[in-house]
Amino acid sequence: MIGIDDLAMATGGFRIDLAAIAERLGADPAKYYRGLGQTEMSVVAEDEDIVTLGAAAALPVVERAGREGIRTLLFATETGIDQSKSAGVYAHRLLDLPPNVRVVELKQACYSATAAMQFAAALVARNPAEKVLVIASDIARYELGSTAEPTQGAGAAAFTVSADPALLALEPAAGVFTEDVMDFWRPNHRVTAIVDGHSSISAYLDAVAGAFDDYRAQGGSAFEAIDRFCYHQPFTKMATKAHQYLAKHAGADVPTATLAAQVDPTMGYNRRIGNSYTASVYLALLALLDDPTNLTGERVAIASYGSGAVAEFLTGTVMSGYREQLRNGTNAQILADRGQIDDDTYLARQRIMPRSDPSNYSNQHETRGPFRFAGVRDDQRIYEAATPR
Ligand code: HMG
């Protein structure tokens, strides 16, 4: 049995209520609260980036299980900080991992953490004594004033894949789907993504349906035999849309209330964090596991989508005793601890990037997380442990 042994999260140090953005954009807040299913979004502190968020998410996982046995660190992100060096190598040092670890970064929009999980499962199958640490970390940025602006966010999920997992045992069938579409992308010269919002929704639905069909062809369970569904959540209403679409596509006769119960418990964190790209579907899984309902033995689907586009559909079963491995109180506290900012403060932060001299700058000490990105000197990024605030 191979699967997810531990799972933890981190997010940006600040949050903005989407009503503040609605007011500036002349929109009804209900469009964001109900139409998109989002109440607020995380905003990173000046000295936070994908490395500090990713390492912060991974720290409790590494501290609980110990560093021994981790021989691979896979860092999934689409918010790359360097064209050559993996963000994972910086995280490896911050986490004080031993030198005998292979480290690599993976990219395919919001999908790559799921590829990382599958690669991890293959490594563990070859040597069941090994554990693989997967870090998914992203900061979602769109043009200010665009219709995509309320679907930004920032977050990280970190999990270990091992033999004899405590949380979720992965089932062997997995369905995959790839199609070259231009729904969302970010050229190297841009800090914000380019997106064709409405076509991205259709591309997502088509790809998830394609991956589900392949999952069935590979011997995967019928839709009716799956208890819960964790979808990639660029905004939580997308999970509802995808679930209704997939139920119809699969020809499943499931009452509306049951469909809602299969996805609603996955939305609690993403509704408040916003789009965390690669981390999003694993934050959906974490919210589901943290829900008070006892899920032992239930079959849970992971429906992963990354624009451009790649999708994967797979399932796992929840392990007995999984609750002992959770940190629900800590996760609620992480969200509550974010400082609330108004629209002017948020706009000023967003306009920091790009820097006038990207080769040399210092960042104020703002984060309350365990690590900080102190700045750049002569084109070298400086990361350090943060003193508690
Ligand atoms: P928009 O055009 O401003 O919004 O942009 P809309 O007019 O489509 O309205 C949104 C919803 O609000 C609709 O609900 C409206 O009816 C409702 P729906 O009909 O779709 O169920 N609405 C209201 N509800 C209550 N009260 C009101 C009200 N007014 C309207 N007063 C859009 C929305 C998502 C397109 C935009 O925000 C966007 O472009 N976001 C970025 C792209 C995105 O998130 N795409 C999702 C699929 S692609 C994906 O997930 C991959 C991604 O994560 C990237 C990656 O893979 O790396 C993005």
Short mmCIF file of C-alpha atoms and ligand atoms in Angstrom, two decimals:
data_model
loop_
_atom_site.label_atom_id
_atom_site.label_comp_id
_atom_site.label_asym_id
_atom_site.label_seq_id
_atom_site.Cartn_x
_atom_site.Cartn_y
_atom_site.Cartn_z
CA MET A 1 0.00 0.00 0.00
CA ILE A 2 1.43 3.40 -1.03
CA GLY A 3 -0.07 6.82 -0.41
CA ILE A 4 -0.10 10.10 1.46
CA ASP A 5 1.30 9.77 4.95
CA ASP A 6 1.11 13.37 6.19
CA LEU A 7 -0.21 16.64 4.74
CA ALA A 8 0.19 20.24 5.94
CA MET A 9 -0.35 23.75 4.64
CA ALA A 10 0.88 27.34 4.71
CA THR A 11 -0.40 30.57 3.20
CA GLY A 12 0.47 34.26 2.85
CA GLY A 13 0.70 36.50 5.90
CA PHE A 14 -2.18 38.79 4.85
CA ARG A 15 -5.73 38.51 3.57
CA ILE A 16 -8.12 40.82 1.80
CA ASP A 17 -11.91 40.52 1.87
CA LEU A 18 -13.15 40.29 -1.71
CA ALA A 19 -15.80 42.95 -0.92
CA ALA A 20 -12.94 45.49 -0.93
CA ILE A 21 -11.95 44.48 -4.45
CA ALA A 22 -15.58 44.40 -5.56
CA GLU A 23 -16.02 48.01 -4.48
CA ARG A 24 -13.06 49.22 -6.59
CA LEU A 25 -14.11 47.12 -9.61
CA GLY A 26 -17.75 48.23 -9.32
CA ALA A 27 -18.97 44.65 -8.81
CA ASP A 28 -21.59 43.29 -6.43
CA PRO A 29 -19.69 41.45 -3.62
CA ALA A 30 -22.24 38.63 -4.05
CA LYS A 31 -20.68 37.96 -7.47
CA TYR A 32 -17.49 36.89 -5.68
CA TYR A 33 -18.99 35.43 -2.51
CA ARG A 34 -21.69 33.36 -4.23
CA GLY A 35 -20.92 33.56 -7.97
CA LEU A 36 -17.29 32.45 -7.51
CA GLY A 37 -17.65 30.92 -4.03
CA GLN A 38 -14.77 33.00 -2.63
CA THR A 39 -14.87 35.21 0.46
CA GLU A 40 -11.26 36.40 0.71
CA MET A 41 -7.81 35.74 -0.67
CA SER A 42 -4.34 35.45 0.82
CA VAL A 43 -1.69 38.04 -0.02
CA VAL A 44 1.99 37.36 0.65
CA ALA A 45 4.10 39.46 3.00
CA GLU A 46 7.03 41.29 1.39
CA ASP A 47 9.48 38.65 2.64
CA GLU A 48 7.40 35.62 1.60
CA ASP A 49 7.63 33.73 -1.70
CA ILE A 50 7.09 30.18 -2.94
CA VAL A 51 10.19 28.94 -1.11
CA THR A 52 9.24 30.35 2.30
CA LEU A 53 5.60 29.22 1.94
CA GLY A 54 6.62 25.76 0.72
CA ALA A 55 9.20 25.26 3.46
CA ALA A 56 6.73 26.53 6.09
CA ALA A 57 4.16 23.94 4.93
CA ALA A 58 6.79 21.17 4.95
CA LEU A 59 8.36 21.97 8.34
CA PRO A 60 5.71 20.28 10.55
CA VAL A 61 5.69 17.23 8.26
CA VAL A 62 9.47 16.87 8.44
CA GLU A 63 9.55 17.56 12.20
CA ARG A 64 6.90 14.96 12.95
CA ALA A 65 8.26 12.11 10.84
CA GLY A 66 11.95 12.97 11.07
CA ARG A 67 14.32 13.65 8.21
CA GLU A 68 15.51 10.08 7.94
CA GLY A 69 14.13 8.16 4.98
CA ILE A 70 13.39 11.24 2.87
CA ARG A 71 15.56 10.68 -0.22
CA THR A 72 13.62 12.80 -2.70
CA LEU A 73 12.09 16.30 -2.56
CA LEU A 74 9.82 17.24 -5.47
CA PHE A 75 8.92 20.95 -5.63
CA ALA A 76 5.86 21.65 -7.78
CA THR A 77 5.23 25.25 -8.80
CA GLU A 78 4.35 27.53 -11.67
CA THR A 79 5.68 30.61 -9.86
CA GLY A 80 9.30 29.83 -10.74
CA ILE A 81 11.92 32.09 -9.17
CA ASP A 82 14.84 30.99 -11.33
CA GLN A 83 15.19 29.51 -14.83
CA SER A 84 17.82 27.04 -13.67
CA LYS A 85 18.00 26.38 -9.94
CA SER A 86 15.14 24.48 -8.33
CA ALA A 87 13.18 26.25 -5.59
CA GLY A 88 13.41 22.89 -3.85
CA VAL A 89 17.15 23.28 -3.24
CA TYR A 90 16.53 26.42 -1.15
CA ALA A 91 13.73 24.58 0.71
CA HIS A 92 16.05 21.61 1.26
CA ARG A 93 18.49 23.86 3.17
CA LEU A 94 15.80 25.69 5.16
CA LEU A 95 14.35 22.31 6.19
CA ASP A 96 17.78 21.05 7.22
CA LEU A 97 17.47 17.92 5.09
CA PRO A 98 20.54 15.68 4.72
CA PRO A 99 22.68 15.88 1.55
CA ASN A 100 21.61 12.46 0.24
CA VAL A 101 18.35 13.73 -1.23
CA ARG A 102 17.51 14.22 -4.92
CA VAL A 103 15.77 17.55 -5.46
CA VAL A 104 13.96 18.74 -8.56
CA GLU A 105 11.28 21.26 -9.56
CA LEU A 106 8.25 20.34 -11.69
CA LYS A 107 6.02 22.57 -13.82
CA GLN A 108 2.72 22.16 -15.66
CA ALA A 109 0.47 24.95 -14.41
CA CYS A 110 -1.70 23.77 -11.50
CA TYR A 111 -1.22 20.09 -12.31
CA SER A 112 2.42 19.31 -11.46
CA ALA A 113 1.95 18.38 -7.78
CA THR A 114 -0.16 15.43 -8.94
CA ALA A 115 2.59 14.36 -11.36
CA ALA A 116 4.95 14.67 -8.38
CA MET A 117 2.71 12.42 -6.29
CA GLN A 118 2.68 9.76 -9.02
CA PHE A 119 6.47 9.94 -9.49
CA ALA A 120 6.81 9.69 -5.71
CA ALA A 121 4.59 6.59 -5.62
CA ALA A 122 6.78 4.96 -8.28
CA LEU A 123 9.95 5.67 -6.26
CA VAL A 124 8.37 4.23 -3.11
CA ALA A 125 7.22 1.15 -5.05
CA ARG A 126 10.86 0.55 -6.00
CA ASN A 127 12.12 1.02 -2.44
CA PRO A 128 9.40 0.93 0.25
CA ALA A 129 11.88 2.19 2.87
CA GLU A 130 12.03 5.58 1.15
CA LYS A 131 9.76 8.57 1.72
CA VAL A 132 9.25 11.32 -0.84
CA LEU A 133 8.51 14.88 0.25
CA VAL A 134 6.28 16.76 -2.20
CA ILE A 135 5.95 20.53 -1.85
CA ALA A 136 3.38 22.42 -3.94
CA SER A 137 3.65 26.19 -3.62
CA ASP A 138 2.30 29.05 -5.71
CA ILE A 139 1.33 32.70 -5.76
CA ALA A 140 -1.46 33.45 -8.26
CA ARG A 141 -1.20 36.86 -9.92
CA TYR A 142 -3.41 38.43 -12.59
CA GLU A 143 -3.59 41.98 -13.96
CA LEU A 144 -5.05 44.49 -11.49
CA GLY A 145 -8.52 45.56 -12.62
CA SER A 146 -9.09 42.39 -14.69
CA THR A 147 -12.04 40.07 -14.15
CA ALA A 148 -9.51 37.45 -12.97
CA GLU A 149 -8.19 39.68 -10.14
CA PRO A 150 -10.58 38.26 -7.48
CA THR A 151 -9.33 34.75 -8.29
CA GLN A 152 -5.75 35.37 -7.10
CA GLY A 153 -4.34 33.79 -3.93
CA ALA A 154 -1.24 32.23 -2.38
CA GLY A 155 -0.63 28.95 -0.61
CA ALA A 156 1.41 25.83 -0.20
CA ALA A 157 0.72 22.20 0.62
CA ALA A 158 3.39 19.70 1.61
CA PHE A 159 2.94 15.96 1.88
CA THR A 160 4.95 12.81 2.20
CA VAL A 161 4.36 9.74 0.04
CA SER A 162 5.33 6.47 1.68
CA ALA A 163 4.55 2.81 2.06
CA ASP A 164 1.99 2.18 4.82
CA PRO A 165 0.51 5.73 4.70
CA ALA A 166 -1.48 7.22 7.60
CA LEU A 167 -3.92 9.34 5.55
CA LEU A 168 -4.78 8.08 2.06
CA ALA A 169 -3.88 4.84 0.27
CA LEU A 170 -3.65 5.46 -3.48
CA GLU A 171 -5.50 3.05 -5.76
CA PRO A 172 -3.63 1.82 -8.85
CA ALA A 173 -5.94 3.21 -11.57
CA ALA A 174 -5.28 6.74 -12.79
CA GLY A 175 -6.63 8.56 -15.84
CA VAL A 176 -4.70 11.24 -17.71
CA PHE A 177 -5.55 13.74 -20.44
CA THR A 178 -3.44 16.27 -22.35
CA GLU A 179 -4.40 18.81 -25.01
CA ASP A 180 -2.42 21.82 -26.28
CA VAL A 181 -4.78 24.73 -25.51
CA MET A 182 -4.06 28.43 -24.77
CA ASP A 183 -6.49 29.02 -21.90
CA PHE A 184 -3.93 30.38 -19.40
CA TRP A 185 -0.16 30.90 -19.55
CA ARG A 186 2.57 33.19 -18.24
CA PRO A 187 5.43 34.11 -20.58
CA ASN A 188 8.86 34.50 -18.92
CA HIS A 189 8.81 38.30 -19.09
CA ARG A 190 5.54 38.64 -17.11
CA VAL A 191 4.70 38.50 -13.39
CA THR A 192 0.98 38.13 -14.15
CA ALA A 193 -0.71 35.33 -16.08
CA ILE A 194 -2.59 35.78 -19.35
CA VAL A 195 -5.97 34.08 -19.25
CA ASP A 196 -9.04 33.60 -21.40
CA GLY A 197 -11.32 33.10 -18.39
CA HIS A 198 -14.41 31.58 -19.92
CA SER A 199 -12.54 29.31 -22.32
CA SER A 200 -10.36 28.17 -19.38
CA ILE A 201 -13.50 26.91 -17.64
CA SER A 202 -14.50 24.87 -20.73
CA ALA A 203 -10.94 23.57 -21.13
CA TYR A 204 -10.95 22.49 -17.45
CA LEU A 205 -14.30 20.67 -17.77
CA ASP A 206 -13.28 18.88 -21.00
CA ALA A 207 -9.93 17.81 -19.57
CA VAL A 208 -11.35 16.48 -16.30
CA ALA A 209 -14.00 14.52 -18.23
CA GLY A 210 -11.26 13.16 -20.53
CA ALA A 211 -9.16 12.11 -17.54
CA PHE A 212 -12.16 10.46 -15.88
CA ASP A 213 -12.90 8.45 -19.06
CA ASP A 214 -9.30 7.27 -19.11
CA TYR A 215 -9.49 6.41 -15.38
CA ARG A 216 -12.51 4.19 -16.13
CA ALA A 217 -10.71 2.62 -19.10
CA GLN A 218 -7.78 1.81 -16.77
CA GLY A 219 -10.11 -0.11 -14.45
CA GLY A 220 -11.07 2.79 -12.15
CA SER A 221 -14.29 2.82 -10.10
CA ALA A 222 -17.68 3.95 -11.38
CA PHE A 223 -18.69 7.51 -10.45
CA GLU A 224 -21.30 6.11 -8.02
CA ALA A 225 -18.62 4.12 -6.17
CA ILE A 226 -16.65 7.27 -5.28
CA ASP A 227 -17.65 8.96 -2.01
CA ARG A 228 -15.88 12.36 -2.18
CA PHE A 229 -14.33 14.45 -4.94
CA CYS A 230 -11.43 16.88 -4.51
CA TYR A 231 -11.15 19.12 -7.57
CA HIS A 232 -8.59 21.76 -8.43
CA GLN A 233 -10.21 24.95 -7.12
CA PRO A 234 -9.20 28.19 -8.87
CA PHE A 235 -12.37 29.40 -7.10
CA THR A 236 -14.58 27.01 -5.19
CA LYS A 237 -17.63 27.35 -7.46
CA MET A 238 -15.45 25.68 -10.11
CA ALA A 239 -15.53 22.47 -8.06
CA THR A 240 -19.34 22.56 -8.00
CA LYS A 241 -19.45 23.19 -11.75
CA ALA A 242 -16.96 20.39 -12.44
CA HIS A 243 -18.78 17.93 -10.21
CA GLN A 244 -22.17 18.56 -11.83
CA TYR A 245 -20.56 18.33 -15.27
CA LEU A 246 -18.76 15.07 -14.46
CA ALA A 247 -21.87 13.47 -12.93
CA LYS A 248 -23.78 14.21 -16.13
CA HIS A 249 -20.88 13.09 -18.32
CA ALA A 250 -20.67 9.81 -16.38
CA GLY A 251 -24.45 9.33 -16.65
CA ALA A 252 -24.64 9.06 -12.86
CA ASP A 253 -28.01 9.26 -11.19
CA VAL A 254 -27.01 10.97 -7.92
CA PRO A 255 -29.38 13.30 -5.98
CA THR A 256 -28.34 16.99 -5.93
CA ALA A 257 -27.91 16.98 -2.14
CA THR A 258 -25.52 14.01 -2.38
CA LEU A 259 -23.51 15.74 -5.11
CA ALA A 260 -23.15 18.77 -2.84
CA ALA A 261 -22.09 16.61 0.14
CA GLN A 262 -19.42 15.01 -2.05
CA VAL A 263 -17.65 18.32 -2.77
CA ASP A 264 -18.70 21.02 -0.27
CA PRO A 265 -16.43 19.81 2.60
CA THR A 266 -13.40 20.23 0.29
CA MET A 267 -13.84 24.00 -0.07
CA GLY A 268 -13.25 25.48 3.39
CA TYR A 269 -9.58 26.43 2.93
CA ASN A 270 -9.59 27.42 -0.74
CA ARG A 271 -12.60 29.70 -0.23
CA ARG A 272 -10.43 31.80 2.09
CA ILE A 273 -7.02 31.37 0.47
CA GLY A 274 -7.95 31.88 -3.20
CA ASN A 275 -6.22 30.12 -6.05
CA SER A 276 -3.01 28.46 -4.86
CA TYR A 277 -2.48 26.78 -8.26
CA THR A 278 -0.48 23.53 -7.65
CA ALA A 279 -1.42 23.41 -3.96
CA SER A 280 -5.14 23.93 -4.50
CA VAL A 281 -6.33 20.33 -4.98
CA TYR A 282 -4.26 19.21 -1.96
CA LEU A 283 -5.71 22.02 0.17
CA ALA A 284 -9.11 20.66 -0.95
CA LEU A 285 -8.05 17.21 0.29
CA LEU A 286 -6.79 18.67 3.56
CA ALA A 287 -10.05 20.57 4.16
CA LEU A 288 -11.98 17.35 3.51
CA LEU A 289 -9.86 15.33 5.94
CA ASP A 290 -10.12 18.11 8.56
CA ASP A 291 -13.94 18.05 8.29
CA PRO A 292 -15.56 16.53 11.43
CA THR A 293 -17.23 13.71 9.41
CA ASN A 294 -15.53 10.35 9.86
CA LEU A 295 -14.22 9.39 6.40
CA THR A 296 -12.51 6.12 7.31
CA GLY A 297 -12.67 3.71 4.38
CA GLU A 298 -14.24 6.23 2.02
CA ARG A 299 -13.04 6.42 -1.59
CA VAL A 300 -11.82 9.93 -2.42
CA ALA A 301 -11.10 11.23 -5.93
CA ILE A 302 -8.40 13.73 -6.77
CA ALA A 303 -9.23 15.61 -9.99
CA SER A 304 -6.20 17.67 -10.89
CA TYR A 305 -6.17 20.26 -13.70
CA GLY A 306 -3.39 22.47 -15.01
CA SER A 307 -4.06 24.92 -17.80
CA GLY A 308 -2.39 24.42 -21.09
CA ALA A 309 -3.69 21.66 -20.42
CA VAL A 310 -3.13 18.45 -18.45
CA ALA A 311 -5.61 16.69 -16.17
CA GLU A 312 -5.40 13.57 -14.04
CA PHE A 313 -8.14 11.70 -12.19
CA LEU A 314 -7.24 9.17 -9.50
CA THR A 315 -8.65 7.76 -6.28
CA GLY A 316 -7.53 6.68 -2.86
CA THR A 317 -9.11 5.32 0.30
CA VAL A 318 -8.98 7.04 3.68
CA MET A 319 -6.99 5.08 6.27
CA SER A 320 -8.41 4.09 9.64
CA GLY A 321 -6.87 6.24 12.38
CA TYR A 322 -6.23 9.09 9.91
CA ARG A 323 -7.54 11.68 12.38
CA GLU A 324 -4.54 11.23 14.64
CA GLN A 325 -2.32 12.53 11.83
CA LEU A 326 -4.31 15.79 11.32
CA ARG A 327 -3.69 19.33 12.58
CA ASN A 328 -7.17 20.92 12.13
CA GLY A 329 -6.65 23.45 14.94
CA THR A 330 -3.31 24.57 13.52
CA ASN A 331 -4.78 24.98 10.03
CA ALA A 332 -7.66 27.11 11.32
CA GLN A 333 -5.11 29.21 13.22
CA ILE A 334 -2.96 29.71 10.11
CA LEU A 335 -5.96 31.28 8.38
CA ALA A 336 -7.00 33.33 11.41
CA ASP A 337 -3.48 34.68 11.99
CA ARG A 338 -3.30 36.46 8.63
CA GLY A 339 -3.41 40.23 9.00
CA GLN A 340 -6.41 41.79 7.26
CA ILE A 341 -5.44 44.54 4.79
CA ASP A 342 -7.52 47.12 2.94
CA ASP A 343 -7.57 47.70 -0.79
CA ASP A 344 -4.97 50.52 -0.77
CA THR A 345 -2.46 48.42 1.18
CA TYR A 346 -3.11 45.44 -1.09
CA LEU A 347 -2.62 47.57 -4.25
CA ALA A 348 0.66 48.97 -2.92
CA ARG A 349 1.91 45.42 -2.26
CA GLN A 350 0.92 44.15 -5.68
CA ARG A 351 2.77 47.06 -7.31
CA ILE A 352 6.10 46.16 -5.64
CA MET A 353 6.67 43.69 -8.49
CA PRO A 354 8.51 43.94 -10.82
CA ARG A 355 11.36 45.58 -8.85
CA SER A 356 13.18 48.53 -10.39
CA ASP A 357 16.50 46.75 -9.74
CA PRO A 358 15.68 43.02 -9.63
CA SER A 359 19.36 42.18 -9.02
CA ASN A 360 19.59 43.98 -5.65
CA TYR A 361 16.85 44.69 -3.12
CA SER A 362 15.96 44.08 0.53
CA ASN A 363 12.62 43.00 1.92
CA GLN A 364 11.08 44.31 5.13
CA HIS A 365 10.64 41.73 7.90
CA GLU A 366 6.88 41.13 7.83
CA THR A 367 6.26 37.38 7.79
CA ARG A 368 5.13 35.49 10.89
CA GLY A 369 6.22 32.25 9.25
CA PRO A 370 9.35 30.28 10.17
CA PHE A 371 11.40 31.40 7.12
CA ARG A 372 11.90 34.64 5.23
CA PHE A 373 13.09 35.82 1.85
CA ALA A 374 15.38 38.64 2.92
CA GLY A 375 16.05 39.98 -0.55
CA VAL A 376 18.41 39.70 -3.50
CA ARG A 377 22.11 40.62 -3.52
CA ASP A 378 24.04 40.49 -6.78
CA ASP A 379 21.27 38.33 -8.27
CA GLN A 380 21.41 35.77 -5.42
CA ARG A 381 18.26 35.16 -3.41
CA ILE A 382 18.78 35.28 0.36
CA TYR A 383 16.65 32.98 2.53
CA GLU A 384 16.94 32.73 6.31
CA ALA A 385 15.14 31.48 9.41
CA ALA A 386 12.79 34.20 10.65
CA THR A 387 12.90 35.40 14.25
CA PRO A 388 9.41 34.93 15.82
CA ARG A 389 7.14 38.04 15.67
P1 HMG B 1 -16.35 37.09 -14.97
O1 HMG B 1 -16.57 37.08 -16.44
O2 HMG B 1 -16.16 38.43 -14.36
O3 HMG B 1 -17.54 36.44 -14.18
O4 HMG B 1 -15.09 36.20 -14.62
P2 HMG B 1 -18.95 35.90 -14.70
O5 HMG B 1 -19.71 37.00 -15.32
O6 HMG B 1 -18.77 34.62 -15.46
O7 HMG B 1 -19.61 35.59 -13.27
C1 HMG B 1 -19.06 34.62 -12.43
C2 HMG B 1 -20.21 33.92 -11.71
O8 HMG B 1 -20.80 34.87 -10.81
C3 HMG B 1 -21.31 33.44 -12.64
O9 HMG B 1 -21.78 32.23 -12.10
C4 HMG B 1 -22.38 34.53 -12.49
O10 HMG B 1 -23.70 34.08 -12.77
C5 HMG B 1 -22.22 34.88 -11.02
P3 HMG B 1 -22.06 30.97 -13.08
O11 HMG B 1 -23.15 31.37 -13.97
O12 HMG B 1 -20.75 30.74 -13.83
O13 HMG B 1 -22.34 29.83 -12.13
N1 HMG B 1 -22.70 36.22 -10.65
C6 HMG B 1 -23.34 36.47 -9.50
N2 HMG B 1 -23.73 35.67 -8.49
C7 HMG B 1 -24.37 36.25 -7.41
N3 HMG B 1 -24.65 37.59 -7.35
C8 HMG B 1 -24.28 38.42 -8.35
C9 HMG B 1 -23.59 37.87 -9.49
N4 HMG B 1 -23.09 38.40 -10.63
C10 HMG B 1 -22.54 37.38 -11.33
N5 HMG B 1 -24.54 39.73 -8.27
C11 HMG B 1 -13.80 34.22 -14.30
C12 HMG B 1 -15.09 34.94 -13.94
C13 HMG B 1 -13.70 32.96 -13.45
C14 HMG B 1 -13.84 33.83 -15.79
C15 HMG B 1 -12.59 35.16 -14.02
O14 HMG B 1 -12.53 35.48 -12.68
C16 HMG B 1 -11.25 34.57 -14.48
O15 HMG B 1 -10.88 34.70 -15.65
N6 HMG B 1 -10.49 33.92 -13.55
C17 HMG B 1 -9.19 33.29 -13.89
C18 HMG B 1 -9.34 32.03 -14.71
C19 HMG B 1 -9.87 30.86 -13.94
O16 HMG B 1 -9.86 30.84 -12.72
N7 HMG B 1 -10.29 29.81 -14.67
C20 HMG B 1 -10.78 28.60 -14.05
C21 HMG B 1 -10.58 27.38 -14.90
S1 HMG B 1 -8.89 27.22 -15.49
C22 HMG B 1 -8.00 26.67 -14.09
O17 HMG B 1 -8.58 26.30 -13.12
C23 HMG B 1 -6.51 26.73 -14.17
C24 HMG B 1 -5.89 27.86 -13.37
O18 HMG B 1 -5.92 27.56 -12.00
C25 HMG B 1 -4.45 28.10 -13.83
C26 HMG B 1 -3.49 26.91 -13.84
O19 HMG B 1 -3.80 25.79 -14.16
O20 HMG B 1 -2.31 27.20 -13.58
C27 HMG B 1 -6.61 29.18 -13.56
#
